[in-house]
XYZ file of C-alpha atoms in Angstrom:
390
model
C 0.000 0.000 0.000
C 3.038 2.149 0.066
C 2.468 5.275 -1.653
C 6.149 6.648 -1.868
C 9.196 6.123 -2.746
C 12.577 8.355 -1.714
C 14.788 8.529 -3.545
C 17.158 9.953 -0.870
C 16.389 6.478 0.859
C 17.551 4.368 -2.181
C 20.716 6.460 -3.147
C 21.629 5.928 0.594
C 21.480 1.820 0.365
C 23.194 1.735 -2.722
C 25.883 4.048 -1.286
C 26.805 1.671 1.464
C 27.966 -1.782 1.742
C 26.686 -4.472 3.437
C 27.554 -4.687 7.144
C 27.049 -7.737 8.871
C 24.141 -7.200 11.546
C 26.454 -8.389 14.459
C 28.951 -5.337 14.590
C 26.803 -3.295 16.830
C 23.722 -5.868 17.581
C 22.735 -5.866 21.262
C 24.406 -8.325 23.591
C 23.555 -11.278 25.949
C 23.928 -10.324 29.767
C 27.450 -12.410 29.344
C 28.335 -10.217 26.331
C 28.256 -12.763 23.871
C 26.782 -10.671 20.532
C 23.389 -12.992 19.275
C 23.844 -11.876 15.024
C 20.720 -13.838 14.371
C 18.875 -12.069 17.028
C 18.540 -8.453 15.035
C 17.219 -10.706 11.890
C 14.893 -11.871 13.878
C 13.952 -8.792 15.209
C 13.780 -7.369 11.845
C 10.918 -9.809 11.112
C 9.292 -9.180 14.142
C 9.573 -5.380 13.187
C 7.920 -6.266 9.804
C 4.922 -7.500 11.579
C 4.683 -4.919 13.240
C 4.354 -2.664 10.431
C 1.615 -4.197 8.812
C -0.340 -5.230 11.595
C -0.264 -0.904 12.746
C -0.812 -0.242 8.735
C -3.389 -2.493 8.373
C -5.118 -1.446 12.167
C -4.110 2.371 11.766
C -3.707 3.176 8.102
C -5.941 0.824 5.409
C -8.599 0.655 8.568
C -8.161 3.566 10.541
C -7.974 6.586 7.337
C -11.078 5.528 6.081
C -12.472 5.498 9.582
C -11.174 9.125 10.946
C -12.601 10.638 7.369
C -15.641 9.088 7.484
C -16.283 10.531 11.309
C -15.081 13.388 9.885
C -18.060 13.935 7.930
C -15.537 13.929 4.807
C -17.037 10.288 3.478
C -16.232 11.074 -0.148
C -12.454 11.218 0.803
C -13.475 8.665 3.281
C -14.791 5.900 0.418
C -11.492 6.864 -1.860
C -9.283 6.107 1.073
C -10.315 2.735 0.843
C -7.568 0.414 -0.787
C -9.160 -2.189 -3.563
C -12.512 -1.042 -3.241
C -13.096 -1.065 -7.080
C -12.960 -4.730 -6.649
C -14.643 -4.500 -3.191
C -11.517 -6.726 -2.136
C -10.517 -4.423 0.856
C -11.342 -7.317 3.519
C -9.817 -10.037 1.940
C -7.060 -7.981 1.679
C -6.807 -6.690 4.747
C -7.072 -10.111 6.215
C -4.447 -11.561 4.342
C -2.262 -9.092 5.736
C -2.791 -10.441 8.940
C -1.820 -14.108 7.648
C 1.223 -12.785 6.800
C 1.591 -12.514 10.254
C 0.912 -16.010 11.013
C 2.820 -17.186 8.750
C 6.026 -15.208 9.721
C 5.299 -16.820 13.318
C 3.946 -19.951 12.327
C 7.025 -20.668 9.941
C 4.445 -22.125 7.367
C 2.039 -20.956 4.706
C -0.966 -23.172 5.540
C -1.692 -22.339 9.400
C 0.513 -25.414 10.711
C 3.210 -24.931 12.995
C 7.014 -25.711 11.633
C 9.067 -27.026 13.689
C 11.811 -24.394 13.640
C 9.677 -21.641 13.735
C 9.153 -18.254 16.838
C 5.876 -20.154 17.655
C 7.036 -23.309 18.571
C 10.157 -21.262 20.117
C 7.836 -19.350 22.307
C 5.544 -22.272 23.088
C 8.459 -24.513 24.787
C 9.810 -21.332 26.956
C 7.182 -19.044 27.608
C 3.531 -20.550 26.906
C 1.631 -17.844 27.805
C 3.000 -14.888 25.506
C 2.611 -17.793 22.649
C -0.551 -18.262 23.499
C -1.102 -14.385 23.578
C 0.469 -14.178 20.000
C -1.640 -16.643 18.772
C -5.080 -15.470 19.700
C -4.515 -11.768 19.003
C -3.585 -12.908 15.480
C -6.824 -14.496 15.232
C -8.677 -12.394 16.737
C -7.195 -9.550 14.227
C -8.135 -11.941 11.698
C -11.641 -12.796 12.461
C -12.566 -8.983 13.931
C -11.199 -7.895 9.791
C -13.441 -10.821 8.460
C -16.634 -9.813 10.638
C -16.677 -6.423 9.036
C -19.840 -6.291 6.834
C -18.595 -6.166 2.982
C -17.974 -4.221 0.905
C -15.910 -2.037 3.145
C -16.315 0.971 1.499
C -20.172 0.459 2.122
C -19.858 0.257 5.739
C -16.597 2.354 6.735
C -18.852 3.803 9.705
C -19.821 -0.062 10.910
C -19.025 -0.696 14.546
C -16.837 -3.901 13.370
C -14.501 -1.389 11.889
C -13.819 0.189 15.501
C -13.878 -3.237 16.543
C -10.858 -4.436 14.108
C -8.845 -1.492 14.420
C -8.434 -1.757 18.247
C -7.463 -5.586 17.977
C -5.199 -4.686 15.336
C -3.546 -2.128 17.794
C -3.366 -4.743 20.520
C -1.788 -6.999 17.543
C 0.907 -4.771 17.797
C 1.606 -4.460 21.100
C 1.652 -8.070 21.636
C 3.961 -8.359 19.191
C 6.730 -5.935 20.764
C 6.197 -7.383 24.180
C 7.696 -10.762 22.259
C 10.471 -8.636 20.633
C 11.235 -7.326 23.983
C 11.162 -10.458 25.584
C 13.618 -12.059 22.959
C 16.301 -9.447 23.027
C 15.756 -9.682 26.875
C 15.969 -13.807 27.299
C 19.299 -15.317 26.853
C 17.687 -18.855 26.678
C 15.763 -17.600 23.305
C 18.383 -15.677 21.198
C 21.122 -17.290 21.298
C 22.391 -18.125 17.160
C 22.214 -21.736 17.588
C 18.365 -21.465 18.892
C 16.962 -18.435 15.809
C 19.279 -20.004 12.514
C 17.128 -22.375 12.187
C 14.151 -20.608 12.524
C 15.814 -17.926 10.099
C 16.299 -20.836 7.574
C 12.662 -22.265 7.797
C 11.424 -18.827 7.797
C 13.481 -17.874 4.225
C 12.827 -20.938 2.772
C 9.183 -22.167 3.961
C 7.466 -18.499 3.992
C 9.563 -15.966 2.040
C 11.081 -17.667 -1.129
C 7.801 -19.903 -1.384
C 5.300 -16.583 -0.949
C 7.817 -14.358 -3.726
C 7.155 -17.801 -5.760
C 3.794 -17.313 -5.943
C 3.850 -13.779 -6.632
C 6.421 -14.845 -9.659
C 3.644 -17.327 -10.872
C 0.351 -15.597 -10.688
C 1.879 -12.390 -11.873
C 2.813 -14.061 -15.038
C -0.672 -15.656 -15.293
C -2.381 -12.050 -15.058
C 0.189 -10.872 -17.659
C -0.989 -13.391 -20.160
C -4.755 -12.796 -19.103
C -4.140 -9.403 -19.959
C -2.536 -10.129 -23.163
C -5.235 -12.749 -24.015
C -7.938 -9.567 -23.331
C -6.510 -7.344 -25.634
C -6.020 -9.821 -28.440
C -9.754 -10.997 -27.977
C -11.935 -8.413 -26.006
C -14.895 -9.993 -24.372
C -17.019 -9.996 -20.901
C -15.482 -13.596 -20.497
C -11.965 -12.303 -20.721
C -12.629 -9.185 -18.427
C -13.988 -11.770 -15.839
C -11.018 -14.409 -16.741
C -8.598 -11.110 -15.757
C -10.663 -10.650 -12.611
C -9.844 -14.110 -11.698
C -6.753 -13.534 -12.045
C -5.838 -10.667 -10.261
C -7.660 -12.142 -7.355
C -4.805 -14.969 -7.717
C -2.322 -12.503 -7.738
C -3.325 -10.463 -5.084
C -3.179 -13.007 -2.509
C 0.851 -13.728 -2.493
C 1.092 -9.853 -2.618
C -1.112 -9.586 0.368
C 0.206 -12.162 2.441
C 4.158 -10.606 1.786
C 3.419 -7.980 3.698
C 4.647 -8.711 6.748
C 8.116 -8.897 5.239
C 8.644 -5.550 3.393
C 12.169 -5.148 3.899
C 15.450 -5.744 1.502
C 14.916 -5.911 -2.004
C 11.076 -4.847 -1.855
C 12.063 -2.055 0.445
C 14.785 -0.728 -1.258
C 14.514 -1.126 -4.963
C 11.255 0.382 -4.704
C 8.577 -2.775 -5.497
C 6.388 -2.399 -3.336
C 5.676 1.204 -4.170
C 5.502 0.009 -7.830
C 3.054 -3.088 -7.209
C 1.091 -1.320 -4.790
C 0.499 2.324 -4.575
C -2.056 3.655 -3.178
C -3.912 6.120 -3.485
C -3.926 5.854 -7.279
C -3.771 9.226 -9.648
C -6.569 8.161 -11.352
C -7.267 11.081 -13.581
C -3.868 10.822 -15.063
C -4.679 6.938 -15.538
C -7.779 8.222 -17.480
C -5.850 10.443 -19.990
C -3.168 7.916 -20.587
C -6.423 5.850 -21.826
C -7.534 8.507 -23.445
C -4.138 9.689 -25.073
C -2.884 6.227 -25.697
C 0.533 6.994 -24.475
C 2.469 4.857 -22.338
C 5.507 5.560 -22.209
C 5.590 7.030 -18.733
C 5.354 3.957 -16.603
C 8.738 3.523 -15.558
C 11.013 5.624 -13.779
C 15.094 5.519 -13.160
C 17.395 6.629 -10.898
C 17.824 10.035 -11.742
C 14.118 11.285 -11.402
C 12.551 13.095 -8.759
C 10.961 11.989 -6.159
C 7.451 13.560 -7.507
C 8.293 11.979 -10.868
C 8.959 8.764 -9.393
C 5.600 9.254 -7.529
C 3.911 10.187 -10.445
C 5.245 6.672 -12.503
C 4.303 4.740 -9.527
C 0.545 6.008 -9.342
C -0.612 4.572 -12.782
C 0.563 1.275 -12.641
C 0.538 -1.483 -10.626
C -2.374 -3.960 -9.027
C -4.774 -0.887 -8.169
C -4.423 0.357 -12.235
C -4.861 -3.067 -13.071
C -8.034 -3.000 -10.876
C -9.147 -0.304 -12.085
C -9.099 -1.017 -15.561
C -10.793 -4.366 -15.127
C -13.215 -4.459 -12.319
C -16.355 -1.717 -11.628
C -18.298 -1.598 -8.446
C -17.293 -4.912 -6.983
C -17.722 -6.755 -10.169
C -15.717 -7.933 -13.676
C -16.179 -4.514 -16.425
C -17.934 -5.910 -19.132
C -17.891 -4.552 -22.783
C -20.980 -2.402 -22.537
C -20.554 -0.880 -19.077
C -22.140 2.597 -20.495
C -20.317 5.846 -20.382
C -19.175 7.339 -16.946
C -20.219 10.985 -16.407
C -17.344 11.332 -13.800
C -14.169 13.060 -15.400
C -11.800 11.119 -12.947
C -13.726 7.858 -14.246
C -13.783 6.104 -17.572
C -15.564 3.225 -18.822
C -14.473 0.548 -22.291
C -16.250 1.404 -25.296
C -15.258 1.044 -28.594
C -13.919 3.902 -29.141
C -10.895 3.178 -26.252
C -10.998 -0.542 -26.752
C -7.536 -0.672 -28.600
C -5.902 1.579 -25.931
C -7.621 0.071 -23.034
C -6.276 -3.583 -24.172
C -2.773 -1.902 -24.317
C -2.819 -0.309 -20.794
C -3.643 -3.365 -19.568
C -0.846 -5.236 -20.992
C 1.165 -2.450 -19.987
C 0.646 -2.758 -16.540
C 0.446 -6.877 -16.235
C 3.860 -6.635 -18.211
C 5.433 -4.428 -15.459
C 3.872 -6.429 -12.644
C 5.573 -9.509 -14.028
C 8.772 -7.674 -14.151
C 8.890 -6.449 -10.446
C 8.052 -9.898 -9.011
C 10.650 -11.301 -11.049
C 13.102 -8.893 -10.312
C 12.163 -9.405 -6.478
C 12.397 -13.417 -6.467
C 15.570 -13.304 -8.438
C 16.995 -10.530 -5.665
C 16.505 -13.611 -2.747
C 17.538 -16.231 -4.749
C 20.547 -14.968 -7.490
C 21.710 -12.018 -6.876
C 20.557 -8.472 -5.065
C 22.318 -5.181 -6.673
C 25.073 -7.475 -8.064
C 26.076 -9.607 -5.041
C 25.058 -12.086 -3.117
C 21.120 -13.330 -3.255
C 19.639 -11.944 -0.606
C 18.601 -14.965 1.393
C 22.478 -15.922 1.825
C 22.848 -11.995 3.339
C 19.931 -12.465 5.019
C 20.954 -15.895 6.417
C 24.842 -14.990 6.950
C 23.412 -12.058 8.813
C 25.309 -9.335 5.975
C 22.358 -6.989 6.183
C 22.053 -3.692 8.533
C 19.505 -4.198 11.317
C 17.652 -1.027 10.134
C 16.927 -0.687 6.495
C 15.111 2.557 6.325
């Protein structure tokens, strides 16, 4: 949901080298340094995040404008709400989560993993962890849908204060790692580092790789053949690649941090009335950016392309767009007609090409190589990253 990108941030990171993250890491009460112990902070960190964003930010905007009386701000704070997918979304966040504590993608425990950690040395704050992810989970689920439809709902107060309480759990078990010599000690977190990398991570960016490449081709397969089927099929399959996106969340550091990928998947707000006259003018060739721009132009890029510009350009009001939507009277809005079809078809390629591209380019930073060197799951697992990336 990120909607910037500094450039300041990224000329920083690829000024300086790599250093490993136990130089100035904090230390055991016998002094020993624990390396492992700031990775695993910095995935505890990344939960964090998205468990305040999701509670605070993709909840809590919406929430504040709509009290606010401003609920036409309110409804286009909403993130996916031309597909109505806001909950799902929103949810999924929170599995990324669980699955960062769980050490597995399907709700099962790994053995090497914080949860079974926690469970053998301090069963209550597991048990703690556990239930205020679900309960984030279900209190997001039990909101009535759409979410744009019922910003004002009391389930949406309801969410955003166990989303709060999410994160608070959550930094009493940071606190009580970096405090608990029993717990963070390198031989006890490597292997829940390596299960972590290559049972949640790798498999997740996977996913991404896969289902991005199958909404590129549903895109392509639209524009070749324009039809209500093939607006639906691309609805499918955005939905597909939504959910790996979603459920990454909770790990937006390294590559997706600093080459600027999430930003570029996932802005949000969108500009759509710039997305309307690049239908209209039938010009794309602003949808990439490079190191030299501006931070506004980078901005700018990153606000027209994207899963939200591929949302908009295939669903309406919760549903697939069909060939004979009508015309929109809204100057910020568009709908397909003939008269756009050829343009329309391209965007849309346009954008699935790009997503394809940037979840490439982020698997092939953990696995081959990140700006050059090593992949980044051998820095992150050698512990040759800083323990604050920002």
């Amino acid at each position: 949901m990120k909607k910037y990108f500094f450039m300041a941030a990224m000329l920083l990171t690829a000024s300086l080298s790599f250093t490993a993250c136990d130089k100035d890491d904090p230390e055991t009460p016998g002094g020993e340094t624990q390396a492992a112990l700031v990775c695993v902070e910095q995935i505890i960190d990344g939960c964090i995040d998205i468990a305040n964003e999701v509670g605070n930010a993709k909840i809590g905007d919406p929430y504040d404008l709509f009290k606010s009386g401003r609920t036409t701000e309110a409804l286009y704070a909403v993130e996916s709400w031309y597909s109505w997918h806001s909950i799902d979304d929103y949810s999924n966040n929170i599995l990324s989560i669980r699955n960062a504590y769980y050490g597995t993608r399907n709700g099962r425990v790994a053995t090497n993993s914080l949860a079974t950690l926690l469970a053998a040395n301090n069963a209550d704050l597991d048990n703690q962890v556990r239930e205020a992810i679900q309960a984030a989970y279900d209190a997001i689920q039990a909101i009535p849908a759409p979410f744009r439809n019922n910003i004002g709902a009391p389930e949406v107060q309801t969410a955003m204060k166990v989303c709060n309480e999410l994160e608070d759990v959550l930094g009493n078990l940071k606190g009580y790692l970096q405090r608990t010599a029993a717990v963070n000690a390198d031989a006890v977190l490597q292997p829940i580092l390596t299960t972590y990398v290559n049972d949640v991570v790798l498999p997740t960016y996977k996913a991404l790789v896969d289902a991005n490449t199958a909404l590129y081709r549903a895109a392509q397969t639209f524009a070749a053949n324009p039809s209500d089927a093939n607006f639906a099929a691309a609805c499918e399959a955005w939905f597909d690649a939504r959910e790996p996106w979603e459920t990454s969340e909770a790990f937006l550091f390294g590559p997706v941090d600093a080459l600027g990928l999430d930003p570029n998947m996932d802005s949000w707000p969108l500009d759509q009335e710039a997305i309307v006259n690049i239908l209209n003018s039938g010009k794309f060739d602003n949808l990439t950016w490079s190191d030299g721009d501006s931070d506004d132009e980078i901005e700018a890029v990153q606000s027209v392309r994207g899963f939200h510009t591929m949302e908009f350009l295939i669903f309406k009001n919760g549903k697939a767009r069909t060939l004979t939507d009508g015309t929109s009277t809204d100057a910020a809005d568009l709908d397909y007609t003939a008269a756009n079809a050829r343009s329309w078809g391209n965007y849309m390629v346009q954008v699935g090409y790009l997503l394809q591209q940037d979840a490439n380019e982020l698997y092939n930073s953990w696995t081959k190589s990140y700006e050059g060197g090593k992949a980044y799951k051998d820095l992150f697992l050698s512990h040759e990253i800083g323990g604050d990336e920002e």
